[in-house]
Each structure stands twice: as C-alpha cells, then as structure tokens.
C-alpha cells in the first residue's frame, strides 16, 4: 500500500480550494497475494518488531473461530444495540466530556487521578498497537458491530477500551475501600457492583462486537489494572513532589510527555492510534501545569488535595451548579473552535520556514508543509472531542441510539486486508502440504475427485438447505456455498468458522445512516458486501481511503488539548468565582 503522505504515492495536486486526497493502490505486478502481504510488514517494520508481531499473530488467528462461535451463540438485536451503545462509555469522547465536570464539582483528586490513568492507558495501548501492528480478528467469520467509523481503522492489540474500563473500575474500587471513604456500606456496595458491571460490560462487549479477541482484552485489562495500581499507590508521593516544587516540576512532566510523543513507534499502516495518544498527552500536560499554578492562587482549596476547586452543592445549589457546567462547556468549545482553525492556518507557514533548515522531524503518513498550500476548512482533525458542527449528530444518536449502529463483514482497513491475504496464503500452503502428504500415503484417486477445486464462496452453489446459516449465522450476507464450509463428522463445529477466514469480502458500512432515512427506522442495521472472493488489487481499491494527514496536526492537537485541560482545571474555576458562580466568602473561610 502506498500513499502520498509518506512520499510514495501519486503527485498531490496543489489547488488552493481543493483538498488533497490519498490513493491506496496495490503494486502493478505483485507477487502472490499472501507473499506480498507478509512481505509488507517485513519491509515496513524493524526486525525485532516484525519478529514480535509474528510470534503473537498465530494466537490471534487461533482464537478467531472461537470468537465467531461465541458471537453466533450470543447474537440478538437487543444485545447488538446494548453493546454498541455501552462501548461509547469506554471511548475517549465520553471521558473528555465527563472529566471536566469532576473538577468543576469539587472532585479534583478524582478528576486528576482519572486523567492520569486514562491518558496513560490511551498512550501506552496506542504505543503497543503501533509497535506490533497486529490486526483485529478476521472478518469473516466475525461480524463487527460498532457505532464508531474510526475504531475499525486501528490495530487490535491491545484493547484500549478494555484498558480504560478496567483502569476506571480498579481506581474506583481503590477509592471505595480507602480509609478516606465515608460512604455508607449500602452505597459503597452499589458503587462496587456498578464498577464491576461497567468493566465486564465493556470487555465482554469488545468480544461480542467482534472488535477484539481474547488476547487483546486480556492484555488491555492487565495494562489498565497496572496503571491504576501505580496511580493509587504513588499518587500521594507524586502530589507532594508536584505541589511543593517550583515551576521545574510541571516543566519536567511536560518535557517527558513530549519526548514520549516523539518516540511513539511508527506504524506499518496509516493508523489513527497516534492521534489519540497526542490528544491525551496534551490533556496530561495541561492538567499538570494548570493544577500546579491554580494551587498557588488564592482561589483554590488545599484540602483534600492541593488545587481543589471550591464547591459545596448544599451552599451553591443545583441551578448554579448547572450554570457552572454550561459556562465551562461553552468556554472549552469556544477555545477549540477558535484555536484549531487558527493553528491549522498559521502553522504551515512556520513549518515551511523551519523545514528549510532541516529542523523538522518527519513522521510517516503526515504530509510535510512544503507539499501543500492550504489545509481544507472544517478539517476533522480528531475523533476525541466533537466539534460544534458535530453536536446535532451527537444529539440525534442520543435520541435514537439504534441509528448509529452498523454491522459489517469483511476487511475495513489496510491491516485487515493484509491479514486476509496472508491467511489466504497460509491456507493455500497448508492445502498443498496436506495434498502432498495424502498423495504419499494414499493410492491415486480418479481425476473427478482429485482435480476438483472447491470454492467456499462460490455463488453458483448457494446454501439451499440453510445448513451453513445454522452453523455460522452469517452465510446470508456472504453467499457461503453448501459444500466446503460445512464441517465433516471429524471436524469440530468451530472448524466451519476457520474455513471462512481469509475470504476477503470488503464491507464498507458507515457508522451513521443517511440523513434521508426515515425517523421510524431507528433500529435498521447496515450491511454492504460482496459475495465473491476479491483479489488483492480489487480488495485494496475498495477499502475506505484514509484522509490526508498534515504535519501541523501534531502540534495543533498538543496546543488545543493542553489548552482544554488548562481551561478545565484553572481558568474556568477562576471564572466561576469572578462571575458569582463560586463559593464567594465561604471559599476564603474554608
């Protein structure tokens, strides 16, 4: 696969009013499909990363038929909707909306802890994803059920959703069992059940939705648990260092985070994991700098943690609390709507000057400023925090939760396509090996039985009896033949799902339906598919084309999200006091 973003694609047309585009193509004269796909990662990755990838990949392939069997056993429209919706509670967008409210309502210690564990989880899972470049479990045989169009474009190992969910649950359990927790036993028990249910629901949902395998969620959960344990054990030591030191402490934290962003591994394919890591790195920088400075002002409380935002619901009341939240949200959205287009417009000129002196450290899949004249207006730079223009669609998805769900079967990303081709080649080699062994130990067979090639996805032999549908539950959308996919008496039922792996059917299913859809059709599922096994060139031509990514986006994200966090932890709390939405004189008495 090639793209103009890394300099190997077609020339970019430099029209000021026309956005550039990326073309994903296969080589004109590729070697055998499976050989090409295997060679892709061998060429793109360093030797040690490629060896690590190849050692983990068999586990992901081995577990896929079992995942398909489990999904087929559990599938129902109700569970489809439930797990698709609850997956949003483990997304970056959900936490970016909830975290500022924790600060504004006086839960500063909880808010900082959540920022630490979530930012670390997003960064390190994204770090490992790009380092190993491992695909999600193959589809088919899995159905992928999602409400996010960008989720399937990321690598699969490990699961960020699982890391986030488990880290939040472990952190909550630590807080509930700490000596400082003054909640009644019944309340604490209810919150414990909620914590366990939240983590189990998100982790199980990633398996049910076909987005991750057992290995992905297990490793993701371990990462999330370890991050929360470190946070809970060492948070007091870290706070003592941060809030009793000079400006050098937050500056050192910011420097370390920027260095980690710079050494983030380059992926083999165009994967958006890095974008999410940069966004949350900016949030971490903004929280540490803003909280450190806010703690030194006369507006903050030093109890229960330094830099606590003054808040007392009994004194302020619900009306003022709601007004605080609305004002804070408006300020954050205003910052994002002003700063993002401003930076995207001004930074390219600075980058072109710096690039002349060779100071820019280029990153693959990001277009250098010297190769474009203008960034399109209203460019959707990230999927972490919605823009103002996204709010109508977000409200629609809340009113009609089933409408945003999509079910797709087949490769959705370059990683999917390469893995489909690689597994197809693996099956071809295994078939040749088995044929040679059989010919060595068995007498010759008649030409009618030995030379016939079975086509598992031939549309000329439909599954008239529906036997395969009963086994797999997905043959209707794939056109599975009655012969080939049915297990023999010597095969396990899971074997039928294994035979569907590597049968590249490109499915491009939008995350949200067309706006022209009738409002009554709230629970409609979207299926778009091809019934014939696709060859390599056609497979890549039908994949969703990645958008052009610009070099200035990295700095833009860092500045915008650093500012969002700074506004949340320092600027907005001060505004609340100045505008009469704070604690007033009671704050000083406290």
XYZ file of C-alpha atoms in Angstrom:
590
model
C 0.000 0.000 0.000
C 1.291 3.471 -0.740
C 0.140 6.972 -0.081
C 1.248 10.479 -0.812
C 1.526 11.097 2.887
C 4.774 9.191 3.040
C 6.003 10.242 -0.335
C 5.345 7.037 -2.283
C 2.066 7.839 -3.947
C 0.901 9.939 -6.873
C 1.730 13.625 -7.007
C -0.507 15.929 -4.960
C -2.431 18.485 -6.929
C -1.833 21.865 -5.327
C -5.078 23.725 -5.810
C -5.833 26.237 -3.063
C -9.534 25.365 -2.846
C -9.410 21.632 -3.412
C -8.471 19.275 -0.602
C -5.746 16.781 -1.404
C -6.568 13.116 -1.482
C -4.893 9.813 -0.832
C -4.941 6.922 -3.222
C -4.427 3.397 -1.925
C -3.179 1.048 -4.610
C -1.563 -2.315 -4.994
C 1.637 -2.796 -6.998
C 1.145 -3.267 -10.743
C 2.826 -6.667 -10.758
C 2.596 -8.007 -7.234
C 3.840 -11.416 -6.209
C 1.392 -13.903 -4.826
C -1.147 -12.213 -2.549
C -0.083 -13.959 0.612
C 3.610 -13.388 -0.080
C 3.033 -9.693 -0.710
C 1.071 -9.196 2.473
C 3.678 -10.978 4.587
C 6.466 -9.044 2.904
C 4.659 -5.759 3.615
C 5.261 -5.951 7.371
C 8.712 -7.449 6.934
C 9.682 -4.417 4.870
C 7.920 -1.810 6.981
C 8.918 -2.943 10.483
C 12.348 -3.296 12.125
C 13.486 -6.879 12.514
C 12.746 -7.109 16.249
C 9.255 -5.616 15.854
C 8.488 -7.925 12.947
C 9.636 -10.960 14.967
C 7.482 -9.873 17.899
C 4.491 -9.439 15.604
C 4.961 -12.839 14.008
C 5.171 -14.522 17.415
C 1.821 -13.069 18.578
C -0.082 -13.325 15.286
C -0.750 -17.115 15.491
C -2.595 -16.605 18.787
C -4.905 -14.051 17.189
C -5.605 -16.398 14.288
C -6.165 -19.372 16.576
C -8.763 -17.608 18.725
C -10.805 -16.141 15.846
C -13.013 -19.222 15.152
C -13.836 -19.487 18.842
C -14.779 -15.811 18.915
C -17.054 -16.356 15.931
C -18.697 -19.344 17.632
C -19.263 -17.308 20.804
C -20.634 -14.353 18.864
C -23.010 -16.562 16.892
C -24.286 -18.190 20.091
C -24.942 -14.836 21.785
C -26.180 -12.667 18.905
C -29.526 -10.910 19.295
C -30.803 -7.473 18.209
C -31.088 -6.381 21.839
C -27.502 -7.308 22.682
C -26.272 -5.746 19.439
C -27.766 -2.418 20.459
C -26.702 -2.728 24.106
C -23.040 -3.497 23.472
C -22.777 -0.976 20.627
C -24.128 1.780 22.881
C -22.235 0.828 26.040
C -18.991 0.796 24.061
C -19.344 4.594 23.967
C -18.817 4.628 27.743
C -15.262 3.440 27.106
C -14.388 5.946 24.381
C -12.107 8.958 24.563
C -15.016 11.297 23.743
C -17.041 10.091 26.731
C -14.198 10.730 29.158
C -13.346 14.110 27.633
C -16.925 15.219 28.362
C -17.104 13.768 31.886
C -13.661 14.640 33.265
C -14.005 18.472 33.312
C -17.275 18.177 35.253
C -15.451 16.287 38.027
C -13.119 19.258 38.510
C -15.894 21.853 38.453
C -17.916 19.933 41.045
C -15.100 19.792 43.580
C -13.852 16.258 42.867
C -10.387 17.483 41.897
C -8.473 14.500 43.278
C -10.743 12.068 41.451
C -10.514 14.115 38.262
C -6.716 14.238 38.296
C -6.481 10.546 39.030
C -8.842 9.733 36.153
C -6.837 11.919 33.782
C -3.633 10.147 34.787
C -4.952 6.612 34.303
C -6.928 7.310 31.116
C -4.204 9.336 29.426
C -1.654 6.664 30.328
C -3.962 3.897 29.104
C -4.661 5.573 25.765
C -0.998 6.415 25.230
C 0.524 3.048 26.126
C -2.068 0.906 24.357
C -1.634 3.096 21.278
C 2.131 2.782 21.685
C 1.909 -1.022 21.695
C -0.636 -1.072 18.860
C 1.633 0.859 16.528
C 4.722 -1.052 17.692
C 3.267 -4.509 16.994
C 0.925 -3.522 14.105
C -1.303 -6.529 14.783
C -4.702 -6.822 13.055
C -8.077 -7.283 14.648
C -9.579 -10.805 14.486
C -10.581 -11.579 10.911
C -13.966 -10.747 9.477
C -15.400 -13.039 8.164
C -16.201 -15.100 10.166
C -16.765 -12.308 12.700
C -19.367 -9.572 12.409
C -18.119 -6.162 13.504
C -20.739 -4.189 15.387
C -19.821 -0.575 16.087
C -21.027 2.993 16.335
C -17.605 4.448 15.528
C -16.331 4.521 11.977
C -12.720 5.129 13.020
C -12.432 2.318 15.572
C -12.025 -0.421 12.965
C -9.176 1.514 11.306
C -6.928 0.996 14.332
C -4.865 -2.060 15.111
C -6.375 -4.538 17.545
C -3.688 -5.456 20.104
C -4.166 -4.470 22.891
C -7.707 -3.196 23.522
C -7.835 0.465 24.591
C -11.495 0.133 25.577
C -10.611 -2.692 27.962
C -7.670 -0.784 29.418
C -9.847 2.283 30.050
C -12.730 0.306 31.569
C -10.593 -1.830 33.867
C -8.434 1.112 34.973
C -11.537 3.109 35.908
C -13.051 0.134 37.766
C -9.838 -0.641 39.687
C -9.357 3.019 40.560
C -12.964 3.232 41.802
C -12.541 0.094 43.927
C -9.366 1.504 45.498
C -11.215 4.725 46.323
C -14.216 2.887 47.777
C -12.005 0.797 50.065
C -9.686 3.599 51.152
C -9.827 4.887 54.754
C -10.924 8.316 53.443
C -14.160 6.868 52.004
C -17.026 7.936 54.281
C -19.881 6.438 52.258
C -22.430 4.173 53.872
C -21.983 0.447 53.402
C -25.040 0.107 51.135
C -23.906 2.978 48.911
C -20.393 1.588 48.702
C -21.747 -1.857 47.798
C -23.872 -0.417 44.999
C -20.907 1.501 43.590
C -18.758 -1.634 43.722
C -21.355 -3.563 41.730
C -21.528 -0.699 39.223
C -17.728 -0.723 38.870
C -17.554 -4.469 38.239
C -20.529 -4.340 35.853
C -19.017 -1.459 33.909
C -15.707 -3.229 33.355
C -17.288 -6.587 32.478
C -19.769 -4.965 30.104
C -17.098 -3.074 28.167
C -14.656 -6.013 27.977
C -17.309 -8.560 27.033
C -18.764 -6.092 24.556
C -15.467 -5.844 22.666
C -15.567 -9.627 22.180
C -19.264 -9.707 21.328
C -18.935 -6.884 18.791
C -16.091 -8.692 17.008
C -13.733 -5.752 17.521
C -11.175 -7.586 19.678
C -10.029 -11.062 20.605
C -9.358 -12.699 23.950
C -5.679 -11.775 23.850
C -6.477 -8.123 23.072
C -8.849 -7.652 26.012
C -6.733 -9.670 28.462
C -3.576 -7.656 27.797
C -5.557 -4.409 27.675
C -7.179 -5.223 31.022
C -3.808 -6.031 32.595
C -2.377 -2.724 31.366
C -5.367 -0.832 32.750
C -5.157 -2.559 36.138
C -1.408 -1.937 36.457
C -1.796 1.745 35.583
C -4.471 2.210 38.259
C -2.442 0.354 40.874
C 0.578 2.586 40.217
C -1.623 5.683 40.375
C -3.283 4.682 43.648
C -0.057 3.613 45.371
C 2.128 6.534 44.336
C -0.351 9.411 43.923
C 0.466 10.976 47.324
C 4.188 10.895 46.617
C 3.645 12.462 43.200
C 1.386 15.188 44.598
C 3.902 16.055 47.323
C 6.596 16.454 44.693
C 4.435 18.413 42.240
C 2.852 20.904 44.634
C 5.853 21.612 46.865
C 8.252 22.220 43.964
C 8.949 25.171 41.715
C 7.848 25.521 38.106
C 10.544 22.976 37.213
C 8.256 20.098 38.296
C 5.436 20.678 35.758
C 8.002 21.679 33.141
C 9.794 18.366 33.623
C 6.487 16.474 33.286
C 5.698 18.339 30.058
C 9.169 17.612 28.660
C 8.917 13.894 29.415
C 5.487 13.675 27.757
C 6.712 15.487 24.630
C 9.690 13.108 24.400
C 7.330 10.110 24.702
C 5.189 11.532 21.906
C 8.269 11.903 19.736
C 9.449 8.308 20.268
C 5.975 6.865 19.649
C 6.578 3.983 17.188
C 5.842 4.461 13.508
C 3.061 2.070 12.409
C 3.342 -0.087 9.317
C -0.027 1.237 8.059
C -1.878 4.530 8.342
C -3.363 4.036 11.827
C -5.044 6.800 13.917
C -3.690 5.489 17.247
C -1.003 8.183 17.315
C -3.606 10.947 17.018
C -5.410 9.791 20.165
C -2.112 9.467 22.042
C -1.151 13.035 21.146
C -4.542 14.379 22.257
C -4.344 12.777 25.686
C -0.686 13.741 26.033
C -1.826 17.338 25.628
C -4.520 16.811 28.265
C -1.927 15.475 30.716
C 0.374 18.473 30.141
C -2.467 20.957 30.580
C -3.742 19.334 33.772
C -0.307 19.241 35.436
C 0.632 22.812 34.534
C -2.821 24.237 35.230
C -3.305 22.404 38.551
C 0.173 23.379 39.777
C -0.412 27.072 39.058
C -4.018 27.057 40.324
C -2.891 25.577 43.640
C -0.660 28.625 44.180
C -3.504 31.124 43.695
C -5.897 32.312 46.335
C -8.851 30.687 44.586
C -8.032 27.045 45.326
C -8.529 24.902 48.411
C -5.647 22.788 49.655
C -7.924 20.100 51.059
C -8.490 17.246 50.357
C -5.786 17.678 47.682
C -3.811 20.750 46.579
C -5.587 22.748 43.888
C -9.100 21.583 44.792
C -11.855 23.606 43.106
C -14.115 25.129 45.806
C -17.560 23.526 45.642
C -20.379 22.685 48.024
C -23.669 21.590 46.487
C -25.638 22.440 49.633
C -24.346 26.036 49.522
C -24.300 26.605 45.761
C -27.455 24.744 44.753
C -28.401 22.882 41.596
C -29.165 25.976 39.499
C -25.709 27.472 39.976
C -24.065 24.070 39.505
C -25.778 23.621 36.134
C -24.808 27.171 35.159
C -21.159 26.398 36.044
C -21.150 23.305 33.860
C -22.791 25.108 30.915
C -20.373 28.029 31.138
C -17.392 25.697 31.368
C -18.510 23.712 28.313
C -19.057 26.909 26.296
C -15.580 28.187 27.160
C -13.942 24.895 26.145
C -15.833 24.640 22.857
C -15.055 28.290 22.084
C -11.348 27.633 22.643
C -11.399 24.604 20.371
C -13.396 26.307 17.618
C -11.056 29.326 17.581
C -7.655 27.742 18.145
C -7.900 24.753 15.816
C -8.536 26.667 12.563
C -6.122 29.407 13.648
C -3.274 26.975 14.185
C -4.049 24.996 11.032
C -3.894 28.256 9.083
C -0.763 29.786 10.616
C 1.458 26.833 11.491
C 2.119 25.668 7.881
C 3.946 28.948 7.153
C 6.156 28.457 10.215
C 6.744 24.797 9.380
C 7.880 25.675 5.840
C 10.472 28.085 7.209
C 11.699 25.547 9.780
C 11.750 22.786 7.160
C 14.241 24.748 5.067
C 16.774 24.405 7.859
C 16.110 20.673 8.268
C 14.749 21.002 11.794
C 11.511 19.141 11.188
C 11.469 15.511 12.297
C 9.114 13.941 9.733
C 6.595 11.239 10.592
C 5.191 8.723 8.142
C 1.684 9.299 6.772
C 1.851 13.027 7.626
C 2.233 15.395 4.662
C 5.059 17.959 5.032
C 4.060 21.631 4.815
C 6.216 22.079 1.722
C 3.950 19.705 -0.224
C 0.643 21.520 0.276
C -0.536 25.121 0.055
C -3.684 25.127 2.121
C -5.449 22.887 4.609
C -9.164 22.448 3.852
C -11.546 24.359 6.074
C -13.511 22.379 8.691
C -10.964 19.593 8.598
C -11.927 16.850 11.054
C -8.565 16.557 12.766
C -9.537 14.128 15.519
C -12.196 11.851 16.913
C -11.527 12.546 20.580
C -13.720 15.585 21.196
C -16.674 16.560 18.979
C -16.757 19.982 17.361
C -19.765 22.302 17.394
C -20.771 21.083 13.934
C -20.874 17.505 15.281
C -23.335 18.323 18.071
C -26.559 17.855 16.006
C -25.458 14.364 15.000
C -24.425 13.606 18.579
C -27.839 14.677 19.887
C -29.548 12.579 17.204
C -27.580 9.500 18.262
C -28.688 10.114 21.870
C -32.368 10.411 20.879
C -32.178 7.416 18.532
C -29.483 5.137 19.991
C -30.014 2.364 17.451
C -29.486 4.502 14.373
C -25.735 4.890 14.696
C -25.100 1.165 14.869
C -23.559 -0.569 11.896
C -22.749 -4.224 11.266
C -20.020 -5.004 8.763
C -18.341 -8.147 7.470
C -15.011 -8.059 5.694
C -11.767 -6.028 5.637
C -12.217 -2.407 6.685
C -8.609 -1.253 6.940
C -5.288 -1.930 5.276
C -4.292 -4.114 8.245
C -7.460 -6.182 7.722
C -6.744 -6.581 4.029
C -3.127 -7.623 4.543
C -4.143 -10.178 7.163
C -6.890 -11.551 4.890
C -4.364 -12.062 2.116
C -1.789 -13.534 4.496
C -4.243 -16.049 5.926
C -5.395 -16.970 2.422
C -1.785 -17.725 1.529
C -1.336 -19.723 4.730
C -4.358 -21.852 3.868
C -3.062 -22.380 0.332
C 0.287 -23.594 1.647
C -1.364 -25.854 4.221
C -3.564 -27.305 1.493
C -0.575 -28.050 -0.720
C 1.264 -29.656 2.199
C -1.724 -31.804 3.088
C -2.195 -32.829 -0.538
C 1.425 -33.917 -0.792
C 1.137 -35.950 2.398
C -2.074 -37.601 1.246
C -0.593 -38.457 -2.133
C 2.401 -40.034 -0.421
C 0.346 -42.350 1.795
C -2.820 -42.885 -0.286
C -3.459 -44.617 -3.619
C -4.188 -42.421 -6.648
C -7.735 -41.099 -6.987
C -9.839 -40.587 -10.062
C -9.440 -37.202 -11.779
C -13.055 -36.310 -10.992
C -12.318 -36.255 -7.267
C -8.673 -35.280 -7.088
C -8.558 -32.366 -9.512
C -11.721 -30.607 -8.449
C -11.097 -27.306 -6.603
C -13.617 -26.315 -4.008
C -14.692 -22.683 -3.947
C -16.039 -21.991 -0.495
C -17.608 -18.721 -1.549
C -18.850 -19.630 -4.998
C -22.199 -18.003 -5.736
C -23.041 -20.772 -8.142
C -23.671 -23.226 -5.316
C -25.953 -21.475 -2.860
C -26.707 -22.859 0.557
C -30.146 -24.098 -0.394
C -30.769 -26.016 2.781
C -29.572 -23.220 5.070
C -27.301 -25.661 6.864
C -24.396 -23.253 6.898
C -26.646 -20.492 8.169
C -27.472 -22.625 11.168
C -23.808 -23.209 11.847
C -22.361 -19.745 11.229
C -25.264 -17.353 11.160
C -23.538 -15.208 8.528
C -23.799 -17.084 5.255
C -26.722 -15.000 4.106
C -24.527 -11.941 3.795
C -21.510 -13.832 2.479
C -23.004 -16.235 -0.039
C -21.481 -19.318 1.536
C -21.741 -22.461 -0.532
C -23.384 -25.598 0.772
C -20.160 -27.533 0.278
C -16.873 -26.669 1.881
C -17.906 -24.672 4.921
C -19.903 -27.500 6.491
C -17.734 -29.444 8.941
C -17.252 -33.099 8.321
C -18.021 -35.562 11.134
C -14.326 -35.491 12.019
C -14.273 -31.709 12.331
C -15.418 -29.637 15.237
C -18.169 -27.145 14.767
C -15.625 -24.370 15.242
C -13.822 -25.629 12.135
C -16.555 -24.203 9.911
C -15.683 -20.697 11.088
C -11.998 -21.268 10.443
C -12.774 -22.072 6.815
C -14.352 -18.637 6.407
C -11.152 -16.850 7.444
C -9.212 -15.196 4.655
C -12.187 -14.986 2.280
C -11.695 -11.225 1.758
C -15.095 -9.619 1.391
C -14.768 -5.863 1.512
C -17.533 -4.278 3.570
C -17.757 -0.512 3.917
C -20.519 0.208 6.382
C -20.992 3.813 7.571
C -21.095 4.466 11.290
C -24.218 6.581 10.881
C -27.102 6.186 8.417
C -28.006 8.586 5.667
C -29.786 11.702 6.901
C -32.581 10.957 4.461
C -33.521 7.808 6.338
C -36.980 7.768 7.829
C -37.117 8.558 11.531
C -39.208 5.450 12.125
C -36.406 3.129 11.082
C -34.463 3.563 14.309
C -33.030 0.060 14.602
C -32.077 -0.571 10.985
C -28.743 -2.340 10.503
C -26.479 -1.526 7.587
C -24.992 -4.351 5.526
C -22.912 -3.682 2.441
C -20.995 -6.593 0.982
C -19.536 -8.505 -1.928
C -20.230 -12.170 -2.463
C -17.148 -13.144 -4.431
C -13.661 -13.605 -3.036
C -11.730 -10.499 -4.007
C -8.280 -10.467 -5.492
C -5.597 -8.292 -3.966
C -5.808 -5.236 -6.222
C -9.590 -5.051 -6.063
C -9.584 -5.568 -2.308
C -7.341 -2.570 -1.691
C -9.227 -0.420 -4.190
C -12.471 -0.944 -2.256
C -11.098 -0.079 1.163
C -12.076 3.225 2.682
C -9.439 5.734 1.631
C -7.594 7.393 4.533
C -7.668 11.161 4.546
C -4.547 13.251 4.119
C -2.900 13.982 7.452
C -0.831 17.144 7.757
C 2.380 17.653 9.711
C 0.950 20.579 11.667
C -1.801 18.406 13.150
C 0.508 17.027 15.855
C 1.378 20.464 17.258
C -2.223 21.609 16.780
C -3.520 18.719 18.886
C -0.948 19.300 21.620
C -1.780 23.006 21.878
C -5.569 22.600 21.634
C -5.852 19.784 24.188
C -3.302 21.329 26.528
C -5.467 24.434 26.460
C -8.659 22.455 27.058
C -7.183 20.859 30.175
C -5.768 24.173 31.422
C -9.156 25.839 30.990
C -10.864 22.995 32.849
C -8.595 22.966 35.906
C -7.689 26.648 36.331
C -9.331 29.228 34.080
C -12.946 28.088 34.424
C -12.820 27.710 38.257
C -11.484 31.278 38.497
C -14.220 32.493 36.143
C -16.821 30.825 38.345
C -15.653 32.873 41.320
C -15.384 36.148 39.392
C -18.880 35.755 37.893
C -20.597 34.885 41.166
C -20.927 31.149 40.438
C -18.459 30.082 43.097
C -18.272 29.835 46.878
C -17.511 33.520 47.453
C -16.518 34.418 51.019
C -17.150 30.837 52.147
C -14.189 29.809 49.989
C -11.852 32.082 51.955
C -13.212 30.880 55.302
C -12.574 27.280 54.250
